[in-house]
Amino acid sequence: MKKIVMLLIAVAAFAATASAQKFAFIDQEYILKKIPNYEMANEQLNQISQRWQREVETLEKEADTMYKNYQADMVFLTDEQKKKKEAEIVAKEKEAS
């Protein structure tokens, strides 16, 4: 019986040490800065992102201008013309988003 208890204690101690987690810190920023292709790709990504942002802002401004013009001309438009203008504005807003 004593041998079984000792064996169980030994197995439990071994299991506790075997399941211990090990952690390591890796400085990814340092590693990636050392790779020239990463810097180039990151710069290209930033340029594309900025270009798309400008395009979206331009489309939003166009939609806003269309809406302001619509509000100014609304009293002069027929119902059919109003629907057409509203559809154009909605299409421009969808294009921007």
Short mmCIF file of C-alpha atoms in Angstrom, two decimals:
data_model
loop_
_atom_site.label_atom_id
_atom_site.label_comp_id
_atom_site.label_asym_id
_atom_site.label_seq_id
_atom_site.Cartn_x
_atom_site.Cartn_y
_atom_site.Cartn_z
CA MET A 1 0.00 0.00 0.00
CA LYS A 2 2.86 2.31 0.88
CA LYS A 3 4.44 1.68 -2.53
CA ILE A 4 1.20 2.57 -4.32
CA VAL A 5 0.87 5.86 -2.40
CA MET A 6 4.50 6.74 -3.18
CA LEU A 7 3.95 5.85 -6.83
CA LEU A 8 0.84 8.07 -7.01
CA ILE A 9 2.73 10.96 -5.39
CA ALA A 10 5.59 10.53 -7.87
CA VAL A 11 3.19 10.43 -10.83
CA ALA A 12 1.35 13.52 -9.57
CA ALA A 13 4.62 15.42 -9.11
CA PHE A 14 5.80 14.43 -12.57
CA ALA A 15 2.49 15.45 -14.14
CA ALA A 16 2.63 18.84 -12.41
CA THR A 17 6.11 19.58 -13.74
CA ALA A 18 5.35 18.21 -17.20
CA SER A 19 2.34 20.48 -17.65
CA ALA A 20 4.15 23.65 -16.58
CA GLN A 21 3.78 26.32 -19.24
CA LYS A 22 6.73 28.15 -20.60
CA PHE A 23 6.48 31.67 -21.95
CA ALA A 24 8.81 33.59 -24.19
CA PHE A 25 8.71 37.19 -25.35
CA ILE A 26 9.44 37.80 -29.00
CA ASP A 27 9.98 41.34 -30.18
CA GLN A 28 8.22 41.08 -33.53
CA GLU A 29 8.69 44.76 -34.25
CA TYR A 30 12.48 44.40 -33.99
CA ILE A 31 12.49 41.31 -36.21
CA LEU A 32 10.23 42.86 -38.84
CA LYS A 33 12.26 46.09 -38.94
CA LYS A 34 15.29 44.02 -39.94
CA ILE A 35 13.49 42.65 -43.01
CA PRO A 36 13.70 45.18 -45.88
CA ASN A 37 10.77 43.66 -47.78
CA TYR A 38 8.53 44.20 -44.76
CA GLU A 39 9.30 47.91 -44.71
CA MET A 40 8.60 48.20 -48.44
CA ALA A 41 5.34 46.27 -48.19
CA ASN A 42 4.25 48.29 -45.17
CA GLU A 43 4.91 51.56 -47.00
CA GLN A 44 2.96 50.38 -50.05
CA LEU A 45 0.08 49.34 -47.83
CA ASN A 46 0.04 52.76 -46.18
CA GLN A 47 0.02 54.52 -49.56
CA ILE A 48 -2.86 52.39 -50.85
CA SER A 49 -4.79 52.93 -47.63
CA GLN A 50 -4.34 56.71 -47.86
CA ARG A 51 -5.42 56.72 -51.51
CA TRP A 52 -8.58 54.77 -50.70
CA GLN A 53 -9.31 57.07 -47.79
CA ARG A 54 -9.05 60.10 -50.10
CA GLU A 55 -11.36 58.42 -52.62
CA VAL A 56 -13.96 57.71 -49.94
CA GLU A 57 -13.76 61.27 -48.64
CA THR A 58 -14.21 62.61 -52.19
CA LEU A 59 -17.27 60.43 -52.75
CA GLU A 60 -18.74 61.51 -49.42
CA LYS A 61 -18.24 65.18 -50.34
CA GLU A 62 -19.90 64.60 -53.71
CA ALA A 63 -22.88 62.92 -52.04
CA ASP A 64 -23.14 65.78 -49.54
CA THR A 65 -23.01 68.36 -52.34
CA MET A 66 -25.67 66.45 -54.28
CA TYR A 67 -27.89 66.38 -51.19
CA LYS A 68 -27.48 70.12 -50.55
CA ASN A 69 -28.28 70.89 -54.18
CA TYR A 70 -31.30 68.61 -53.95
CA GLN A 71 -32.56 70.42 -50.86
CA ALA A 72 -32.10 73.80 -52.57
CA ASP A 73 -33.90 72.70 -55.75
CA MET A 74 -36.54 70.51 -54.10
CA VAL A 75 -39.35 73.05 -54.40
CA PHE A 76 -38.83 73.30 -58.17
CA LEU A 77 -38.69 69.54 -58.87
CA THR A 78 -41.55 67.25 -59.79
CA ASP A 79 -42.15 64.08 -57.79
CA GLU A 80 -40.49 62.01 -60.50
CA GLN A 81 -37.42 64.26 -60.54
CA LYS A 82 -37.24 64.12 -56.74
CA LYS A 83 -37.24 60.32 -56.78
CA LYS A 84 -34.55 60.30 -59.45
CA LYS A 85 -32.34 62.72 -57.49
CA GLU A 86 -32.89 60.76 -54.26
CA ALA A 87 -31.90 57.54 -56.02
CA GLU A 88 -28.75 59.21 -57.37
CA ILE A 89 -27.82 60.45 -53.89
CA VAL A 90 -28.39 57.01 -52.34
CA ALA A 91 -26.29 55.39 -55.07
CA LYS A 92 -23.45 57.85 -54.43
CA GLU A 93 -23.63 57.20 -50.67
CA LYS A 94 -23.49 53.44 -51.27
CA GLU A 95 -20.50 53.93 -53.55
CA ALA A 96 -18.75 55.82 -50.76
CA SER A 97 -19.35 53.13 -48.16
#
